[in-house]
CSV table of C-alpha atoms in Angstrom, one decimal:
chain,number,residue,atom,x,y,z
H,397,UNK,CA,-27.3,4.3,20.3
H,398,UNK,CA,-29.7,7.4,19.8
H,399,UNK,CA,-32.4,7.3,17.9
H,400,UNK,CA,-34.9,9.6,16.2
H,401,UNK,CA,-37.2,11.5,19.1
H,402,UNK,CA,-40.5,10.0,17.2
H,403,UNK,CA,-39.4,6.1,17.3
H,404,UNK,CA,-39.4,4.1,20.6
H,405,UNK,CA,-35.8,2.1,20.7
H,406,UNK,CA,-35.3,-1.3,22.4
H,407,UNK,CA,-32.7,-1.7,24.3
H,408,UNK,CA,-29.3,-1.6,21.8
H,409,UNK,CA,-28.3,-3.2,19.3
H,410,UNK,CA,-31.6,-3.6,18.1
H,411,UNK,CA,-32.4,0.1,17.5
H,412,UNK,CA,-33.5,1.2,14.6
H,413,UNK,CA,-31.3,3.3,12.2
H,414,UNK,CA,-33.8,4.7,10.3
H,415,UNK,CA,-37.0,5.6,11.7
H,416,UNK,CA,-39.0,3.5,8.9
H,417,UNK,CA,-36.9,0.1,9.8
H,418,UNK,CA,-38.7,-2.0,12.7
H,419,UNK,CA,-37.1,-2.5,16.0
H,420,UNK,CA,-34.2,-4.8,15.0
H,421,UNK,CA,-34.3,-4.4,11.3
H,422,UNK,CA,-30.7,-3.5,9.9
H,423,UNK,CA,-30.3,-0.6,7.7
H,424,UNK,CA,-28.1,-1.9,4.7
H,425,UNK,CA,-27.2,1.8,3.7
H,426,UNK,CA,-25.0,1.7,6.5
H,427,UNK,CA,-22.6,-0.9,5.1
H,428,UNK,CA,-20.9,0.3,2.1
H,429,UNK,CA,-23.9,2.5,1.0
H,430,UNK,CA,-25.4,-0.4,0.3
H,431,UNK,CA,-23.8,-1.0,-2.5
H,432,UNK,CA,-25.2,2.1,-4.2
H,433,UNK,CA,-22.7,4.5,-6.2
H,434,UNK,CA,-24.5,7.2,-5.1
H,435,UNK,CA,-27.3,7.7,-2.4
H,436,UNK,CA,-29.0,4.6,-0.5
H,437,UNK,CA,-32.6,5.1,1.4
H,438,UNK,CA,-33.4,2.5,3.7
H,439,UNK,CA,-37.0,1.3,3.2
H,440,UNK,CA,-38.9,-1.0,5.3
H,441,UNK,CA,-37.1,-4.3,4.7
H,442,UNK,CA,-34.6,-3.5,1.5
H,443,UNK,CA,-33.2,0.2,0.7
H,444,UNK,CA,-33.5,1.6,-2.7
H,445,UNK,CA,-30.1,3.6,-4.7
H,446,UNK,CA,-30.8,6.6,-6.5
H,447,UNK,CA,-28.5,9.1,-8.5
H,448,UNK,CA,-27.6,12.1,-8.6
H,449,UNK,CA,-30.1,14.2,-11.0
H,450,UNK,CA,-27.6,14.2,-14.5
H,451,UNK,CA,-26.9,10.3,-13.8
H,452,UNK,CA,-29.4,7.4,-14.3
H,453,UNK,CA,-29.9,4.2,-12.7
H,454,UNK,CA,-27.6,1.1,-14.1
H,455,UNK,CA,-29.1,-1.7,-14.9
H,456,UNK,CA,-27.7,-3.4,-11.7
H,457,UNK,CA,-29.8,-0.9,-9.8
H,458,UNK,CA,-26.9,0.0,-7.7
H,459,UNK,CA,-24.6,1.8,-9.9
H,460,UNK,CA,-25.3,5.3,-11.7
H,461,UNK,CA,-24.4,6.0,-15.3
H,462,UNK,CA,-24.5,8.9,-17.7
H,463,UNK,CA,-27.8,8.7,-20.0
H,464,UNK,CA,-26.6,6.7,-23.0
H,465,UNK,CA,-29.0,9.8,-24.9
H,466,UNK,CA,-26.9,12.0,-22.8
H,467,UNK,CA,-23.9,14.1,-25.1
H,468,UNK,CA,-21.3,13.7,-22.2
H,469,UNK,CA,-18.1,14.9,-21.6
H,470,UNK,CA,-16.6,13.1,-18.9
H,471,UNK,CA,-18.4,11.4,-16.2
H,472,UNK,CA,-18.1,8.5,-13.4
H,473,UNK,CA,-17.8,4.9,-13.8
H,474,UNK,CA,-18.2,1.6,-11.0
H,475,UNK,CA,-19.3,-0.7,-13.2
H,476,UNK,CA,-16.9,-3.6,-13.9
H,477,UNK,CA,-17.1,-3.4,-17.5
H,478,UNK,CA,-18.3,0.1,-19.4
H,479,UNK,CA,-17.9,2.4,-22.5
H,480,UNK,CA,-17.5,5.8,-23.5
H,481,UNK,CA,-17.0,8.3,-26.5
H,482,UNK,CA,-15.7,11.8,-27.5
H,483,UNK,CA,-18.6,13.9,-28.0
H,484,UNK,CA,-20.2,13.3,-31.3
H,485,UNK,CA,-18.1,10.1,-32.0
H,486,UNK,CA,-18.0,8.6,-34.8
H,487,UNK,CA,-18.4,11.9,-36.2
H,488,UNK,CA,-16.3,15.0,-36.0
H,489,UNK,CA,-16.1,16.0,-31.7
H,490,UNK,CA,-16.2,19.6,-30.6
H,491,UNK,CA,-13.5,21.8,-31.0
H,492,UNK,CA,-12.1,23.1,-27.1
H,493,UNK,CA,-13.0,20.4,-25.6
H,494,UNK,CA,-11.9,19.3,-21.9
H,495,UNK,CA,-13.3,15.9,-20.3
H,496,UNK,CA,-12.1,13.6,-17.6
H,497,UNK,CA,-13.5,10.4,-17.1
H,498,UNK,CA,-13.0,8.6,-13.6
H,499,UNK,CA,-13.3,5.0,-13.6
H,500,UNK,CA,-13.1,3.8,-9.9
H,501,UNK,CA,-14.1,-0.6,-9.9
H,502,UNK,CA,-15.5,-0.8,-7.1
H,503,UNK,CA,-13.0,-4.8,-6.6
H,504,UNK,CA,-10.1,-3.2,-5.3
H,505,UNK,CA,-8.0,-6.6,-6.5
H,506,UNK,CA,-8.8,-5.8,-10.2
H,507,UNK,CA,-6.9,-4.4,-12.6
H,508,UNK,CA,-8.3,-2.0,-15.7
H,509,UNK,CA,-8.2,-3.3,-19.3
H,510,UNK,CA,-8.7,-0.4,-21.8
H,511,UNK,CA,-9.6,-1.3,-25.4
H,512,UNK,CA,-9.9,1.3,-28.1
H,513,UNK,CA,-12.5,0.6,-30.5
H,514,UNK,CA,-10.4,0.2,-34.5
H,515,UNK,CA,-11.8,3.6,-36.0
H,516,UNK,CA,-9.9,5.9,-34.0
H,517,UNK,CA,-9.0,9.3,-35.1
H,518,UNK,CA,-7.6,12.5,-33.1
H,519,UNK,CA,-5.5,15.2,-34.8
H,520,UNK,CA,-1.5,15.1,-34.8
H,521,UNK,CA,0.6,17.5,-36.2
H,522,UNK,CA,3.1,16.6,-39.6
H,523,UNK,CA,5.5,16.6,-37.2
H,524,UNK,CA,3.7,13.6,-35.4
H,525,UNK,CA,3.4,15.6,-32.0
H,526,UNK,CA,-0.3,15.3,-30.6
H,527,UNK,CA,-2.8,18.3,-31.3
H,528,UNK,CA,-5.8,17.0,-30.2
H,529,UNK,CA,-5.2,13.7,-27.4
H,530,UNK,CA,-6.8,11.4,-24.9
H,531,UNK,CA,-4.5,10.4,-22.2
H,532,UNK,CA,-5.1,7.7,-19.6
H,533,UNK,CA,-3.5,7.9,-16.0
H,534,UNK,CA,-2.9,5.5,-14.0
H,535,UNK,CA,-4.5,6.4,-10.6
H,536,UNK,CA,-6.7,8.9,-9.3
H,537,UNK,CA,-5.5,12.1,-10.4
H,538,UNK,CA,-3.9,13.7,-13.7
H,539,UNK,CA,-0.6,13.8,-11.7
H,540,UNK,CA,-0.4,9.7,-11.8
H,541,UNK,CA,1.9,8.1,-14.3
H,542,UNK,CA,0.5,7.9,-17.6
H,543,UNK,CA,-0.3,4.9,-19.3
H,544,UNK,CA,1.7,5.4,-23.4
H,545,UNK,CA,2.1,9.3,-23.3
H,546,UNK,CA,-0.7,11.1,-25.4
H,547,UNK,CA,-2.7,9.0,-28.0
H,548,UNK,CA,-3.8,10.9,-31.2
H,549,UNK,CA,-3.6,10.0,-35.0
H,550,UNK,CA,-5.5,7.6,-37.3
H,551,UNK,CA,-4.4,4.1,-35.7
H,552,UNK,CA,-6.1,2.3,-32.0
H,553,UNK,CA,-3.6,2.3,-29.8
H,554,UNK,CA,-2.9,-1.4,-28.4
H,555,UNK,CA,-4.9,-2.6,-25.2
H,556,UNK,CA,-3.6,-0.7,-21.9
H,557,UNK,CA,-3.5,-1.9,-18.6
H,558,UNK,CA,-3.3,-0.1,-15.4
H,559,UNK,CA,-2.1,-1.1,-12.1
H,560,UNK,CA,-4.3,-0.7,-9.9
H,561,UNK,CA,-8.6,-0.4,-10.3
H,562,UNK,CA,-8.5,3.3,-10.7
H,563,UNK,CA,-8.3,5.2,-13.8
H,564,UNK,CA,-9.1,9.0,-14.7
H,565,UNK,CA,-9.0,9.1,-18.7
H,566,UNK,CA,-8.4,12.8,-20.4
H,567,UNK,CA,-9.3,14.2,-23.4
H,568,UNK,CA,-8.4,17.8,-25.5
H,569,UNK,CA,-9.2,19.0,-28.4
H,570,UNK,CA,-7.9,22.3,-29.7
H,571,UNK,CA,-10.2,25.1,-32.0
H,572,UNK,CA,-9.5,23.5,-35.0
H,573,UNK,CA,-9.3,20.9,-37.6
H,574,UNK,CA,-11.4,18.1,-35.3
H,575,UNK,CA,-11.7,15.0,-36.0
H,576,UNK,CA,-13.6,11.5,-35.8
H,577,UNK,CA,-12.6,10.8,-32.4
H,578,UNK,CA,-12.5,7.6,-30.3
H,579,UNK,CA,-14.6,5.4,-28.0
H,580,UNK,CA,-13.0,3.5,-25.7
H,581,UNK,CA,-14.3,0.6,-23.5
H,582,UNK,CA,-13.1,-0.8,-20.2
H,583,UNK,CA,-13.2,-3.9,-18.4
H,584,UNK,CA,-12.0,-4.9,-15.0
H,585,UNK,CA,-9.2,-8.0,-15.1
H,586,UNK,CA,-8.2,-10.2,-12.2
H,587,UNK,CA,-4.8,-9.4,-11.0
């Protein structure tokens, strides 16, 4: 074990990691971050999460959120339960739009429940093909399997499941003729 030139270790394992911990003190960033989503500082006797400077604080004080006063397009999401809009929702969202939403439970045995609230509206061609579309994959990355296709029109598509507890959730909008728009909320279900 090395430690910091200005701190004076004991012999290990009782060195401090952090040169504000006492001689035998643990540093709980160590383990999992401390639980934080996004940075841990180990204080004398605790440690303290922080975000990154467009997130905020949860009201766990672990995980970081978008700014519910925040207009966000895409974004992050830990917590076991959560919700998000299109931009402007329930009124008309921006034309051109491109967001991704990442929802990554932090229970690796859960599974994720997506519920569209009833007042959903995307635009869809008179042909029924999908203009405007939110699209939720099942996994990590837009080249997952997709969970019912593209979802546009006037009616809330039924409750989705995916299998596993990581979700990334896209939606488009073309340069005209927008829309209401959705909001969608997530919870995390046992497997």
């Amino acid at each position: 074990v090395t430690c910091p030139p200005t701190v004076t270790c004991p012999p290990p394992p009782t060195c401090p990691s952090n040169p504000t911990d006492s001689p035998g003190e643990v540093d709980e960033c160590l383990t999992n971050n401390g639980g934080c989503s996004h940075t841990c500082t180990s204080i004398p006797g605790s440690h303290e999460c922080s975000c990154d400077s467009t997130y905020e604080l949860g009201s766990d004080q672990k995980t970081c959120v978008i700014p519910s006063s925040t207009d966000a397009c895409g974004g992050i999401f830990t917590a076991d339960t959560d919700s998000f809009t299109s931009l402007n929702y329930p009124n008309k969202y921006l034309p051109n739009m491109d967001c991704y939403w990442t929802i990554n439970l932090n229970d690796p045995t859960k599974k994720i429940e997506f519920t569209f609230a009833r007042s959903f509206f995307l635009q869809r061609s008179s042909n029924g093909d999908c203009i405007d579309y939110v699209e939720i994959f099942d996994g990590s990355r837009t080249t997952d399997t997709l969970l019912r296709g593209q979802l546009c029109g006037n009616t809330a598509p039924a409750d989705l499941t995916t299998s596993s507890n990581i979700a990334v959730v896209h939606f488009s909008s073309n340069n005209k003729r927008e829309r209401a728009g959705f909001s969608l909320t997530y919870r995390g279900v046992e497997t």
